[in-house]
CSV table of C-alpha atoms and ligand atoms in Angstrom, one decimal:
chain,number,residue,atom,x,y,z
A,11,MET,CA,18.4,146.1,120.8
A,12,ARG,CA,21.7,144.7,119.6
A,13,LEU,CA,24.1,146.2,122.2
A,14,LYS,CA,21.9,145.9,125.3
A,15,ASP,CA,23.8,146.7,128.6
A,16,LYS,CA,27.2,146.7,126.8
A,17,VAL,CA,29.6,149.3,128.1
A,18,ALA,CA,31.1,151.2,125.1
A,19,ILE,CA,33.8,153.9,125.1
A,20,ILE,CA,33.6,156.2,122.1
A,21,THR,CA,36.3,158.8,121.5
A,22,GLY,CA,35.8,162.0,119.6
A,23,ALA,CA,32.0,161.7,120.5
A,24,GLY,CA,31.5,165.5,120.7
A,25,GLN,CA,30.4,165.9,117.1
A,26,GLY,CA,30.2,164.4,113.6
A,27,ILE,CA,30.7,160.6,113.2
A,28,GLY,CA,31.6,160.0,116.9
A,29,GLU,CA,28.4,161.7,118.0
A,30,GLY,CA,26.4,159.7,115.5
A,31,ILE,CA,28.0,156.4,116.7
A,32,ALA,CA,27.2,157.4,120.4
A,33,MET,CA,23.6,158.2,119.7
A,34,ARG,CA,23.1,155.0,117.7
A,35,PHE,CA,24.8,152.8,120.3
A,36,ALA,CA,22.7,154.3,123.1
A,37,ARG,CA,19.6,153.5,121.1
A,38,GLU,CA,20.8,149.9,120.7
A,39,GLY,CA,20.9,149.7,124.5
A,40,ALA,CA,24.6,150.4,125.2
A,41,LYS,CA,25.9,152.4,128.1
A,42,VAL,CA,28.0,154.9,126.3
A,43,VAL,CA,31.1,156.7,127.6
A,44,LEU,CA,31.7,159.9,125.6
A,45,VAL,CA,35.3,161.0,125.4
A,46,ASP,CA,36.4,164.3,123.8
A,47,VAL,CA,38.6,167.3,124.4
A,48,ASN,CA,35.6,169.6,123.7
A,49,GLU,CA,33.7,169.7,127.1
A,50,SER,CA,30.6,171.7,126.0
A,51,GLN,CA,30.0,169.4,123.0
A,52,ILE,CA,30.2,166.1,124.9
A,53,LYS,CA,28.0,167.5,127.7
A,54,GLN,CA,25.5,168.4,125.0
A,55,VAL,CA,25.6,164.9,123.5
A,56,GLU,CA,25.3,163.4,127.0
A,57,GLN,CA,22.2,165.4,127.6
A,58,ASN,CA,20.7,164.5,124.2
A,59,ILE,CA,21.2,160.8,124.9
A,60,LYS,CA,19.7,161.1,128.4
A,61,ALA,CA,16.7,163.0,126.9
A,62,ASP,CA,16.3,160.0,124.5
A,63,ASN,CA,16.2,157.7,127.6
A,64,GLY,CA,19.7,156.4,127.0
A,65,ILE,CA,22.6,155.9,129.4
A,66,ALA,CA,25.6,158.2,128.8
A,67,LEU,CA,28.6,159.4,130.7
A,68,ALA,CA,30.7,162.3,129.3
A,69,ILE,CA,34.4,162.4,130.3
A,70,VAL,CA,36.6,165.2,129.1
A,71,GLY,CA,39.9,163.7,127.9
A,72,ASP,CA,42.7,164.0,125.4
A,73,VAL,CA,43.4,160.6,123.7
A,74,THR,CA,47.1,161.6,123.2
A,75,SER,CA,47.8,161.2,126.9
A,76,GLN,CA,48.5,157.6,127.9
A,77,GLU,CA,48.2,158.4,131.6
A,78,ALA,CA,44.9,160.2,131.2
A,79,MET,CA,43.4,157.3,129.1
A,80,LYS,CA,44.5,154.8,131.8
A,81,ASP,CA,42.8,156.9,134.5
A,82,LEU,CA,39.7,157.3,132.3
A,83,VAL,CA,39.5,153.5,131.8
A,84,GLU,CA,39.7,153.1,135.6
A,85,GLN,CA,36.9,155.6,136.1
A,86,VAL,CA,34.7,153.8,133.6
A,87,VAL,CA,35.3,150.5,135.4
A,88,LYS,CA,34.4,152.1,138.7
A,89,GLU,CA,31.2,153.6,137.2
A,90,PHE,CA,30.0,150.7,135.0
A,91,GLY,CA,31.9,147.6,136.3
A,92,THR,CA,33.5,146.7,132.9
A,93,ILE,CA,34.2,147.7,129.3
A,94,ASP,CA,32.8,145.7,126.4
A,95,ILE,CA,33.4,147.9,123.4
A,96,LEU,CA,35.9,150.5,122.4
A,97,ILE,CA,35.4,152.8,119.3
A,98,ASN,CA,38.6,154.7,118.5
A,99,ASN,CA,37.0,157.5,116.5
A,100,ALA,CA,38.8,160.7,117.6
A,101,GLY,CA,40.8,162.1,114.6
A,102,ILE,CA,42.1,165.3,113.1
A,103,THR,CA,43.5,166.6,109.8
A,104,ARG,CA,46.3,169.1,109.4
A,105,ASP,CA,46.8,169.1,105.6
A,106,ALA,CA,49.8,170.4,103.7
A,107,LEU,CA,51.9,169.4,100.8
A,108,LEU,CA,55.1,167.7,101.9
A,109,HIS,CA,57.3,170.7,101.4
A,110,LYS,CA,55.0,172.7,103.7
A,111,MET,CA,54.4,170.0,106.2
A,112,SER,CA,55.7,171.3,109.5
A,113,GLU,CA,56.9,168.9,112.2
A,114,ASP,CA,54.1,170.2,114.4
A,115,LYS,CA,51.4,169.2,111.8
A,116,TRP,CA,53.0,165.8,111.4
A,117,ASP,CA,53.3,165.1,115.1
A,118,MET,CA,49.7,166.3,116.0
A,119,VAL,CA,48.0,164.1,113.4
A,120,ILE,CA,50.1,161.0,114.3
A,121,ASN,CA,49.6,161.7,118.0
A,122,VAL,CA,45.8,162.0,117.9
A,123,ASN,CA,45.0,159.5,115.2
A,124,LEU,CA,47.6,156.7,115.7
A,125,LYS,CA,49.0,157.1,119.3
A,126,GLY,CA,45.5,158.0,120.6
A,127,THR,CA,44.2,154.7,119.2
A,128,PHE,CA,47.2,152.8,120.7
A,129,ASN,CA,46.7,154.5,124.1
A,130,LEU,CA,43.0,153.4,124.4
A,131,CYS,CA,43.6,149.9,123.0
A,132,GLN,CA,46.4,149.4,125.6
A,133,ALA,CA,44.3,150.7,128.4
A,134,VAL,CA,41.2,148.5,127.7
A,135,ALA,CA,43.0,145.3,126.6
A,136,PRO,CA,43.7,143.9,130.2
A,137,ILE,CA,40.0,144.2,131.0
A,138,MET,CA,38.8,142.5,127.8
A,139,ARG,CA,41.5,139.8,128.1
A,140,GLU,CA,40.4,139.0,131.6
A,141,LYS,CA,36.8,138.6,130.7
A,142,GLY,CA,37.5,136.8,127.4
A,143,TYR,CA,35.3,139.2,125.5
A,144,GLY,CA,35.7,142.5,123.8
A,145,LYS,CA,35.1,144.5,120.6
A,146,ILE,CA,37.5,147.1,119.3
A,147,VAL,CA,36.6,149.2,116.2
A,148,ASN,CA,39.2,151.6,115.0
A,149,ILE,CA,38.1,154.4,112.6
A,150,SER,CA,40.6,154.5,109.7
A,151,SER,CA,39.9,156.3,106.4
A,152,ALA,CA,39.8,155.8,102.7
A,153,ALA,CA,42.7,158.2,102.9
A,154,ARG,CA,44.9,155.3,104.0
A,155,MET,CA,45.2,154.6,100.3
A,156,GLY,CA,47.1,158.0,100.0
A,157,ASN,CA,45.8,161.5,99.4
A,158,VAL,CA,47.7,164.5,98.1
A,159,GLY,CA,48.4,167.0,100.9
A,160,GLN,CA,47.8,164.3,103.5
A,161,THR,CA,51.1,162.5,104.1
A,162,ASN,CA,50.5,162.8,107.8
A,163,TYR,CA,46.8,161.8,107.8
A,164,SER,CA,47.3,159.0,105.3
A,165,ALA,CA,50.2,157.6,107.3
A,166,SER,CA,48.2,157.8,110.5
A,167,LYS,CA,45.2,156.0,109.0
A,168,ALA,CA,47.3,153.3,107.3
A,169,GLY,CA,49.0,153.0,110.7
A,170,VAL,CA,45.6,152.4,112.3
A,171,VAL,CA,45.1,149.5,109.9
A,172,GLY,CA,48.5,148.0,110.8
A,173,LEU,CA,47.8,148.4,114.5
A,174,THR,CA,44.3,146.8,114.0
A,175,ARG,CA,45.8,143.7,112.2
A,176,ALA,CA,48.6,143.2,114.7
A,177,LEU,CA,46.3,143.6,117.7
A,178,CYS,CA,43.8,141.2,116.2
A,179,LYS,CA,46.5,138.5,116.2
A,180,GLU,CA,47.4,139.3,119.8
A,181,LEU,CA,43.9,139.4,121.2
A,182,ALA,CA,41.8,137.0,119.0
A,183,PRO,CA,42.7,133.9,121.1
A,184,LYS,CA,40.9,135.7,124.0
A,185,GLN,CA,37.8,136.0,121.8
A,186,ILE,CA,38.3,139.7,121.3
A,187,ASN,CA,37.5,141.3,117.9
A,188,VAL,CA,39.6,144.1,116.5
A,189,ASN,CA,38.5,145.6,113.3
A,190,ALA,CA,38.7,148.9,111.4
A,191,VAL,CA,36.2,150.9,109.5
A,192,ALA,CA,37.4,153.1,106.6
A,193,PRO,CA,34.8,155.7,105.8
A,194,GLY,CA,34.9,157.3,102.4
A,195,PHE,CA,33.5,160.7,101.7
A,196,ILE,CA,30.9,161.3,104.5
A,197,GLU,CA,28.4,164.1,104.8
A,198,THR,CA,29.6,166.1,107.9
A,199,GLU,CA,29.8,169.8,108.8
A,200,MET,CA,33.3,169.7,107.3
A,201,SER,CA,32.2,168.4,103.9
A,202,LYS,CA,29.3,170.9,103.8
A,203,LYS,CA,32.0,173.6,103.5
A,204,VAL,CA,33.6,172.1,100.4
A,205,PRO,CA,32.9,174.3,97.3
A,206,GLU,CA,30.2,172.9,95.0
A,207,ASP,CA,32.4,172.3,92.0
A,208,ILE,CA,35.0,170.3,94.0
A,209,LEU,CA,32.2,168.4,95.7
A,210,LYS,CA,30.7,167.4,92.3
A,211,ALA,CA,34.2,166.2,91.1
A,212,LEU,CA,34.7,164.2,94.2
A,213,ILE,CA,31.2,162.6,94.0
A,214,LYS,CA,31.9,161.6,90.3
A,215,ASN,CA,34.5,159.2,91.5
A,216,ILE,CA,32.2,157.4,93.9
A,217,PRO,CA,30.3,154.5,92.1
A,218,MET,CA,27.2,155.2,94.1
A,219,LEU,CA,27.4,158.9,93.0
A,220,ARG,CA,26.7,160.3,96.5
A,221,GLN,CA,28.3,160.9,99.8
A,222,GLY,CA,27.8,158.5,102.7
A,223,THR,CA,25.9,159.5,105.9
A,224,ILE,CA,27.1,159.5,109.5
A,225,ASP,CA,24.4,156.9,110.2
A,226,GLU,CA,25.9,154.5,107.6
A,227,ILE,CA,29.2,154.6,109.5
A,228,ALA,CA,27.4,154.2,112.8
A,229,GLY,CA,25.4,151.2,111.5
A,230,THR,CA,28.7,149.5,110.4
A,231,CYS,CA,30.1,150.1,113.9
A,232,VAL,CA,27.0,148.6,115.5
A,233,PHE,CA,27.3,145.5,113.4
A,234,LEU,CA,31.0,145.1,114.2
A,235,ALA,CA,30.4,145.6,117.9
A,236,SER,CA,27.6,143.2,118.0
A,237,ASP,CA,27.7,139.4,118.3
A,238,GLU,CA,26.5,139.1,114.7
A,239,ALA,CA,30.1,139.9,113.7
A,240,ALA,CA,31.7,137.5,116.2
A,241,PHE,CA,33.8,135.7,113.7
A,242,ILE,CA,34.9,138.9,111.8
A,243,ASN,CA,38.4,139.8,112.9
A,244,GLY,CA,41.3,141.9,111.7
A,245,GLN,CA,39.3,143.3,108.8
A,246,VAL,CA,39.1,146.8,107.3
A,247,ILE,CA,35.5,147.5,106.2
A,248,HIS,CA,35.4,150.3,103.6
A,249,VAL,CA,32.2,152.2,103.9
A,250,ASP,CA,32.7,154.3,100.8
A,251,GLY,CA,29.9,153.6,98.2
A,252,GLY,CA,32.2,151.3,96.2
A,253,ARG,CA,35.1,153.8,95.8
A,254,PHE,CA,37.8,151.2,96.8
A,255,MET,CA,37.4,147.5,96.0
A,256,PHE,CA,39.8,144.8,97.2
B,26,NAD,N1,34.2,163.0,107.8
B,26,NAD,C1,34.7,162.2,106.9
B,26,NAD,O1,34.3,162.2,105.7
B,26,NAD,C2,35.7,161.1,107.3
B,26,NAD,C3,36.2,160.2,106.3
B,26,NAD,C4,37.1,159.3,106.7
B,26,NAD,C5,37.4,159.1,108.0
B,26,NAD,N2,37.0,160.0,108.9
B,26,NAD,C6,37.4,159.8,110.3
B,26,NAD,O2,36.3,159.6,111.2
B,26,NAD,C7,36.6,160.2,112.5
B,26,NAD,C8,35.6,161.3,112.8
B,26,NAD,O3,35.6,162.2,111.8
B,26,NAD,P1,34.6,163.5,111.8
B,26,NAD,O4,34.4,164.0,110.5
B,26,NAD,O5,33.4,163.2,112.6
B,26,NAD,O6,35.5,164.6,112.7
B,26,NAD,P2,35.1,165.8,113.5
B,26,NAD,O7,36.2,166.8,113.4
B,26,NAD,O8,33.7,166.3,113.2
B,26,NAD,O9,35.0,165.2,115.0
B,26,NAD,C9,36.2,164.7,115.7
B,26,NAD,C10,36.0,164.8,117.2
B,26,NAD,O10,37.2,164.4,117.8
B,26,NAD,C11,37.5,165.3,118.9
B,26,NAD,N3,39.0,165.2,119.1
B,26,NAD,C12,39.9,165.8,118.4
B,26,NAD,N4,41.1,165.6,119.0
B,26,NAD,C13,40.9,164.9,120.1
B,26,NAD,C14,41.7,164.4,121.1
B,26,NAD,N5,43.1,164.6,121.1
B,26,NAD,N6,41.2,163.7,122.2
B,26,NAD,C15,39.8,163.5,122.2
B,26,NAD,N7,39.0,164.0,121.2
B,26,NAD,C16,39.5,164.7,120.2
B,26,NAD,C17,37.0,166.6,118.4
B,26,NAD,O11,36.9,167.5,119.5
B,26,NAD,C18,35.8,166.3,117.7
B,26,NAD,O12,34.6,166.3,118.5
B,26,NAD,C19,38.0,160.7,112.4
B,26,NAD,O13,38.9,159.7,112.9
B,26,NAD,C20,38.2,160.9,110.9
B,26,NAD,O14,39.6,160.9,110.6
B,26,NAD,C21,36.1,161.0,108.6
């Protein structure tokens, strides 16, 4: 077990990639705190982890609220004594071409994806600083490179990278790792709804000629959150089948 007894907060753990990360972390021995706005879904994930002999605590919470995230971190420390790992995974899309991009769509995406990441980093940092240990993994996206119809989403995910790099410089002297994972095209409920001809065209642009799996993102997060990755800091790992190379 690579994360034995580590306390890990995972946001957006109610479904998709966040759920996959939570399940995998629990199997690696972590005590996982599931955060999501969707109560019924995180309760279900909590039950599934417990049925698999894992340790999980579901807390309903909106990452856009700075105050709620501070309270949540206090609650986690009361329950488990500390926080070792934070995975900022909660994210949304509200796509539109620029001329149709409402202020509301812009604000919602920036608030959840970027401010939500900031809120949790700020809330956990004092605990990690004090113990001189911590792992933060922020979920960015290949869309940080720029996608049509996603000025809000691409800006938020590029912002997550900027935040990751700046925070790495602030926290690295305290032996805290802050990295980002940028998934490419991943097989989720959402991608199953993409029409077949569009799916084929998208896959043609991926050197590995296939979509990635949730477990391939979860595995990268396990690695970055483990001590095997102790000297990797401020990096963006693209998990995208070779789509972007730097
Ligand atoms: N699916 C992909 O192909 C893909 C590719 C690149 C990046 N990503 C990123 O990976 C992450 C997960 O994506 P997914 O496909 O699993 O998404 P998803 O929509 O399946 O799941 C996101 C989860 O976040 C929760 N959430 C939304 N707003 C929240 C809030 N304000 N506070 C707390 N929880 C909230 C939702 O309830 C949901 O359970 C996102 O950050 C996304 O941008 C996904």
